[in-house]
Amino acid sequence: MKDHDSSPLTDYIEYPAEQMLSRSEQFYQDIKRRHSIRKFSDKPVDKRIIENCIKAAGTAPNGANHQPWHFVAINSAEVKKQVREQAELHEQGFYSGRAGEEWLDALKPLGTDASKPYLEHAPWLIAIFSQKKGGLNPEDKNTNYYVHESVGIATGFLINALHSSGLVTLTHTPKPMSFLSKICQRPDDERPYMLLIAGYPADDATVPKHAQSKKSLDEILTFM
Ligand code: IYR
């Protein structure tokens, strides 16, 4: 490698091979309990949990370490109401034709429709924004690289962190999402990437049968 400023890796933990195997099994057992939930309780969630989860998301690998993301964590009832109103408005267009027949057919087993009460019921909405320009320092206006990949990985970390904390989530991508930029007062050079809903599940929360069917290891893995 070329000469560059660095420091020794000091926080790596090498688990004994057996422990590694049991940890990987344990991780799988835990993450397979993550489900996309569409009925939330309005039970409050401590802001510090959200802060920790966003800190975790912020450690995701990303292009040139420019960290091309911004998170807006919404707890305000007034702002959540605005998000719900706008999202439902757009979803009505989606479900009443814009999606097309094939897409609507694909969604049937999930039972989704334009009504999104959880956008108000859940304690937290986390709007995730991607940045085409930026850099490590706040004043930088450099090109960012692998923005979609980077923000996607950070979002994955965030979902995992929220799940590990004991919360449930829903990934929501109303189309178009530009209303989020306005409501969250984000600059023009940022794009809304996704809206995550986070909180406790409602007592009568369900998991669609369709979503429980996972491809087998044989289908998703090839060893060479
Ligand atoms: N955004 C819409 C539609 C939707 C699309 C997909 I792909 C899903 O997996 C689920 C829903 C909605 O939230 O209803």
Short mmCIF file of C-alpha atoms and ligand atoms in Angstrom, two decimals:
data_model
loop_
_atom_site.label_atom_id
_atom_site.label_comp_id
_atom_site.label_asym_id
_atom_site.label_seq_id
_atom_site.Cartn_x
_atom_site.Cartn_y
_atom_site.Cartn_z
CA MET A 1 0.00 0.00 0.00
CA LYS A 2 1.03 3.56 -0.58
CA ASP A 3 2.22 5.65 2.32
CA HIS A 4 -0.65 7.26 4.21
CA ASP A 5 -1.43 8.38 7.72
CA SER A 6 -2.82 5.51 9.80
CA SER A 7 -2.90 3.94 13.24
CA PRO A 8 -2.75 0.32 14.35
CA LEU A 9 -5.96 -1.70 14.54
CA THR A 10 -6.57 -1.99 18.28
CA ASP A 11 -10.28 -2.70 18.63
CA TYR A 12 -10.51 -5.92 16.62
CA ILE A 13 -11.64 -8.87 18.76
CA GLU A 14 -10.64 -12.33 17.58
CA TYR A 15 -13.15 -14.80 18.98
CA PRO A 16 -12.13 -18.44 19.21
CA ALA A 17 -13.40 -20.29 16.10
CA GLU A 18 -16.12 -22.11 18.06
CA GLN A 19 -17.38 -18.89 19.55
CA MET A 20 -17.35 -17.32 16.10
CA LEU A 21 -19.59 -20.09 14.84
CA SER A 22 -22.04 -19.71 17.71
CA ARG A 23 -22.03 -15.93 17.36
CA SER A 24 -22.85 -16.20 13.65
CA GLU A 25 -25.71 -18.60 14.46
CA GLN A 26 -26.90 -16.31 17.25
CA PHE A 27 -26.80 -13.30 14.93
CA TYR A 28 -28.88 -15.13 12.34
CA GLN A 29 -31.40 -16.26 14.94
CA ASP A 30 -31.73 -12.69 16.14
CA ILE A 31 -31.91 -10.91 12.79
CA LYS A 32 -34.47 -13.35 11.41
CA ARG A 33 -36.87 -11.99 14.03
CA ARG A 34 -36.78 -8.66 12.21
CA HIS A 35 -40.01 -8.06 10.35
CA SER A 36 -41.42 -5.06 8.55
CA ILE A 37 -44.27 -3.93 10.77
CA ARG A 38 -47.23 -1.83 9.67
CA LYS A 39 -49.09 -1.41 12.96
CA PHE A 40 -47.28 0.61 15.60
CA SER A 41 -48.02 1.44 19.22
CA ASP A 42 -47.79 5.10 20.20
CA LYS A 43 -45.63 4.17 23.21
CA PRO A 44 -42.77 6.68 23.41
CA VAL A 45 -39.17 5.70 22.71
CA ASP A 46 -36.26 7.45 24.44
CA LYS A 47 -34.46 9.87 22.09
CA ARG A 48 -31.09 8.52 23.30
CA ILE A 49 -31.90 5.13 21.73
CA ILE A 50 -32.46 6.85 18.39
CA GLU A 51 -29.21 8.80 18.83
CA ASN A 52 -27.25 5.60 19.50
CA CYS A 53 -28.78 3.90 16.47
CA ILE A 54 -27.92 6.85 14.21
CA LYS A 55 -24.37 6.81 15.61
CA ALA A 56 -24.23 3.13 14.63
CA ALA A 57 -25.53 3.95 11.13
CA GLY A 58 -22.85 6.62 10.83
CA THR A 59 -20.11 3.99 11.12
CA ALA A 60 -21.16 2.27 7.87
CA PRO A 61 -18.55 1.72 5.18
CA ASN A 62 -18.94 4.33 2.43
CA GLY A 63 -17.26 5.95 -0.57
CA ALA A 64 -14.00 7.73 0.31
CA ASN A 65 -15.30 8.17 3.86
CA HIS A 66 -17.38 11.16 2.75
CA GLN A 67 -20.34 9.77 4.73
CA PRO A 68 -22.90 11.07 2.22
CA TRP A 69 -25.93 10.92 4.48
CA HIS A 70 -28.10 12.94 6.79
CA PHE A 71 -30.78 11.65 9.14
CA VAL A 72 -33.78 13.63 10.32
CA ALA A 73 -35.42 11.98 13.35
CA ILE A 74 -38.99 13.19 13.66
CA ASN A 75 -40.86 12.93 16.94
CA SER A 76 -43.01 16.07 16.63
CA ALA A 77 -46.72 15.20 16.26
CA GLU A 78 -47.17 18.23 13.99
CA VAL A 79 -44.36 17.20 11.61
CA LYS A 80 -45.49 13.55 11.60
CA LYS A 81 -48.99 14.75 10.62
CA GLN A 82 -47.54 16.69 7.69
CA VAL A 83 -45.53 13.65 6.57
CA ARG A 84 -48.62 11.42 6.78
CA GLU A 85 -50.76 13.86 4.82
CA GLN A 86 -48.21 14.21 2.03
CA ALA A 87 -47.31 10.51 1.92
CA GLU A 88 -50.95 9.44 1.74
CA LEU A 89 -51.63 11.97 -0.99
CA HIS A 90 -48.86 10.49 -3.14
CA GLU A 91 -49.75 6.91 -2.27
CA GLN A 92 -53.34 7.50 -3.39
CA GLY A 93 -52.02 8.30 -6.87
CA PHE A 94 -49.77 5.24 -6.70
CA TYR A 95 -52.48 2.79 -5.67
CA SER A 96 -55.11 4.21 -7.99
CA GLY A 97 -53.14 3.62 -11.15
CA ARG A 98 -49.64 5.10 -11.23
CA ALA A 99 -48.06 1.87 -9.95
CA GLY A 100 -49.39 -0.22 -12.82
CA GLU A 101 -51.06 -3.60 -12.63
CA GLU A 102 -47.96 -5.77 -12.21
CA TRP A 103 -46.67 -3.77 -9.25
CA LEU A 104 -50.06 -3.66 -7.56
CA ASP A 105 -50.35 -7.44 -8.02
CA ALA A 106 -46.95 -7.90 -6.41
CA LEU A 107 -48.11 -5.90 -3.38
CA LYS A 108 -51.40 -7.76 -2.90
CA PRO A 109 -49.97 -10.42 -0.52
CA LEU A 110 -48.67 -7.61 1.74
CA GLY A 111 -52.09 -6.00 2.06
CA THR A 112 -50.71 -2.47 1.73
CA ASP A 113 -52.81 0.48 0.61
CA ALA A 114 -52.64 4.27 0.59
CA SER A 115 -53.62 4.58 4.24
CA LYS A 116 -50.56 5.11 6.45
CA PRO A 117 -51.76 5.72 10.03
CA TYR A 118 -48.42 4.50 11.42
CA LEU A 119 -46.83 7.68 10.11
CA GLU A 120 -48.60 9.40 13.01
CA HIS A 121 -48.86 6.57 15.54
CA ALA A 122 -45.22 5.56 15.66
CA PRO A 123 -43.03 7.63 17.98
CA TRP A 124 -40.22 8.11 15.46
CA LEU A 125 -39.96 8.69 11.72
CA ILE A 126 -36.39 8.77 10.49
CA ALA A 127 -35.99 10.47 7.13
CA ILE A 128 -32.72 9.46 5.47
CA PHE A 129 -31.15 11.81 2.92
CA SER A 130 -28.31 11.16 0.49
CA GLN A 131 -25.77 13.78 -0.52
CA LYS A 132 -24.32 13.87 -4.05
CA LYS A 133 -21.84 16.54 -3.00
CA GLY A 134 -20.00 17.00 0.25
CA GLY A 135 -16.97 15.44 1.84
CA LEU A 136 -15.62 14.72 5.27
CA ASN A 137 -15.83 18.31 6.47
CA PRO A 138 -19.12 20.19 6.68
CA GLU A 139 -17.88 22.98 4.38
CA ASP A 140 -16.64 20.57 1.64
CA LYS A 141 -18.40 20.62 -1.73
CA ASN A 142 -16.59 17.66 -3.31
CA THR A 143 -18.12 14.85 -5.33
CA ASN A 144 -19.37 11.96 -3.24
CA TYR A 145 -18.87 8.41 -4.51
CA TYR A 146 -21.06 5.30 -4.37
CA VAL A 147 -23.73 7.39 -2.74
CA HIS A 148 -26.56 4.86 -3.14
CA GLU A 149 -24.45 1.97 -1.94
CA SER A 150 -23.16 3.99 1.02
CA VAL A 151 -26.55 5.23 2.16
CA GLY A 152 -28.04 1.78 1.58
CA ILE A 153 -25.45 0.18 3.86
CA ALA A 154 -25.94 2.89 6.51
CA THR A 155 -29.68 2.29 6.34
CA GLY A 156 -29.04 -1.43 6.84
CA PHE A 157 -26.90 -0.67 9.88
CA LEU A 158 -29.66 1.58 11.22
CA ILE A 159 -32.37 -1.06 10.78
CA ASN A 160 -30.13 -3.59 12.48
CA ALA A 161 -29.35 -1.20 15.35
CA LEU A 162 -33.04 -0.41 15.90
CA HIS A 163 -33.92 -4.11 15.81
CA SER A 164 -31.08 -4.99 18.20
CA SER A 165 -32.31 -2.26 20.55
CA GLY A 166 -35.70 -3.97 20.65
CA LEU A 167 -37.69 -1.74 18.31
CA VAL A 168 -39.56 -2.62 15.14
CA THR A 169 -39.27 -0.75 11.88
CA LEU A 170 -40.81 -0.25 8.49
CA THR A 171 -38.93 0.94 5.43
CA HIS A 172 -41.15 3.33 3.55
CA THR A 173 -40.48 4.88 0.17
CA PRO A 174 -43.43 7.03 -0.86
CA LYS A 175 -43.09 8.05 -4.50
CA PRO A 176 -42.16 10.82 -5.14
CA MET A 177 -40.44 11.60 -1.85
CA SER A 178 -39.46 15.19 -2.54
CA PHE A 179 -42.03 16.43 0.00
CA LEU A 180 -39.70 15.09 2.71
CA SER A 181 -36.98 17.56 1.71
CA LYS A 182 -39.42 20.40 2.18
CA ILE A 183 -40.90 19.23 5.47
CA CYS A 184 -37.46 18.40 6.88
CA GLN A 185 -36.01 21.65 5.48
CA ARG A 186 -33.13 19.91 3.75
CA PRO A 187 -31.03 21.61 1.05
CA ASP A 188 -31.65 21.10 -2.69
CA ASP A 189 -28.50 19.03 -3.21
CA GLU A 190 -29.77 16.31 -0.87
CA ARG A 191 -32.18 13.60 -2.01
CA PRO A 192 -34.64 11.79 0.26
CA TYR A 193 -33.53 8.14 0.27
CA MET A 194 -35.98 6.43 2.56
CA LEU A 195 -38.28 6.96 5.48
CA LEU A 196 -37.90 4.56 8.39
CA ILE A 197 -40.69 4.18 10.88
CA ALA A 198 -39.51 3.03 14.31
CA GLY A 199 -41.22 2.19 17.57
CA TYR A 200 -43.00 -0.58 19.45
CA PRO A 201 -45.35 -2.90 17.55
CA ALA A 202 -49.08 -2.51 18.23
CA ASP A 203 -50.56 -5.37 20.29
CA ASP A 204 -52.31 -6.63 17.16
CA ALA A 205 -49.34 -6.20 14.80
CA THR A 206 -49.06 -8.91 12.16
CA VAL A 207 -46.48 -10.24 9.72
CA PRO A 208 -47.73 -11.07 6.21
CA LYS A 209 -47.31 -14.78 5.36
CA HIS A 210 -45.78 -13.68 2.05
CA ALA A 211 -42.97 -11.86 3.86
CA GLN A 212 -42.11 -14.93 5.92
CA SER A 213 -41.09 -16.97 2.93
CA LYS A 214 -37.32 -16.67 2.58
CA LYS A 215 -35.24 -18.07 -0.26
CA SER A 216 -33.18 -21.09 0.76
CA LEU A 217 -29.44 -20.91 1.23
CA ASP A 218 -29.03 -22.96 -1.97
CA GLU A 219 -30.90 -20.31 -3.89
CA ILE A 220 -29.00 -17.34 -2.54
CA LEU A 221 -25.50 -18.79 -2.08
CA THR A 222 -22.92 -20.24 -4.43
CA PHE A 223 -19.56 -21.38 -3.16
CA MET A 224 -16.66 -21.54 -5.59
N1 IYR B 1 -44.63 2.67 -1.17
C1 IYR B 1 -45.91 2.02 -1.20
C2 IYR B 1 -45.91 0.78 -2.01
C3 IYR B 1 -45.04 -0.34 -1.60
C4 IYR B 1 -44.05 -0.75 -2.48
C5 IYR B 1 -43.27 -1.83 -2.20
I1 IYR B 1 -41.92 -2.47 -3.56
C6 IYR B 1 -43.44 -2.53 -0.98
O1 IYR B 1 -42.65 -3.62 -0.69
C7 IYR B 1 -44.44 -2.13 -0.11
C8 IYR B 1 -45.23 -1.02 -0.43
C9 IYR B 1 -46.44 1.79 0.22
O2 IYR B 1 -45.71 1.99 1.18
O3 IYR B 1 -47.59 1.40 0.37
#
